[in-house]
């Protein structure tokens, strides 16, 4: 086995730090007595997962302090017996969440595979989507002869970097060779125009770890078989 060091805190550690240190300090700074506020664990967990995904706890501390200031204002202005901060009313204290669910598909169609990506926040999931457009003419360019074998092509979109574009070309070649060896009669990747897209096109994406995901997406598309819903992958070919 190999030991993998993870910088910063995981979600469970952030939860314990918040309970033991951040919340008592923020309550003291805001002048709120313990019986005057109820901060549910589910609300703290939502803060960690949907607002503060960075490795440290600085942002979490700021949001907890914001909740306490808002609670102190409510106690002074409306004079309730207790302010309850729950998961359902968390947005009233800290606004809209920065991170929403990563799952775009309840059931992924053929040609769509979930990959794993490294980010400054630690990591996230990343979909690779492929689609197919059959070629309608046997001669697509003036240099091609009538009746010549159809030659497919691959188009990419999604703000991909140079390294990831190289991964796409390698995966495209690998997938065609793999499919030819497994199913010689399946010409889907050879005789069709393929379009590979990575969602959230405004976000630059690069890195040498998407090859296996792209290969799986192309083979899934060619065989018209969806991949498993609970699998995300990373790695190069």
PDB file of C-alpha atoms in Angstrom, residues 14 20-22 31 37 46 76 80 84 86 93 101 111 118 146 158 168 192 200 205 225 237:
ATOM      1  CA  UNK A  14     -13.651  20.717   9.639  1.00  0.00           C
ATOM      2  CA  UNK A  20     -14.833  22.965  19.261  1.00  0.00           C
ATOM      3  CA  UNK A  21     -13.323  26.305  18.258  1.00  0.00           C
ATOM      4  CA  UNK A  22     -14.956  28.356  15.505  1.00  0.00           C
ATOM      5  CA  UNK A  31     -22.117  38.479  22.463  1.00  0.00           C
ATOM      6  CA  UNK A  37     -28.875  30.215  19.187  1.00  0.00           C
ATOM      7  CA  UNK A  46     -23.920  22.083   4.280  1.00  0.00           C
ATOM      8  CA  UNK A  76     -31.813  42.520  19.219  1.00  0.00           C
ATOM      9  CA  UNK A  80     -37.041  35.931  19.758  1.00  0.00           C
ATOM     10  CA  UNK A  84     -32.498  28.450  14.868  1.00  0.00           C
ATOM     11  CA  UNK A  86     -31.056  25.011  10.008  1.00  0.00           C
ATOM     12  CA  UNK A  93     -27.782  33.884   6.697  1.00  0.00           C
ATOM     13  CA  UNK A 101     -24.460  19.079  -7.048  1.00  0.00           C
ATOM     14  CA  UNK A 111     -21.025   8.197 -24.657  1.00  0.00           C
ATOM     15  CA  UNK A 118      -7.740  18.134  -9.731  1.00  0.00           C
ATOM     16  CA  UNK A 146     -15.793   8.624 -55.059  1.00  0.00           C
ATOM     17  CA  UNK A 158     -14.999  22.824 -23.768  1.00  0.00           C
ATOM     18  CA  UNK A 168      -7.967  13.312 -26.652  1.00  0.00           C
ATOM     19  CA  UNK A 192     -18.420   8.950 -38.337  1.00  0.00           C
ATOM     20  CA  UNK A 200     -18.601  24.348 -18.317  1.00  0.00           C
ATOM     21  CA  UNK A 205      -9.328  22.410 -18.337  1.00  0.00           C
ATOM     22  CA  UNK A 225     -23.935   1.008 -24.014  1.00  0.00           C
ATOM     23  CA  UNK A 237      -3.411   5.753 -21.564  1.00  0.00           C
TER      24      UNK A 237
END
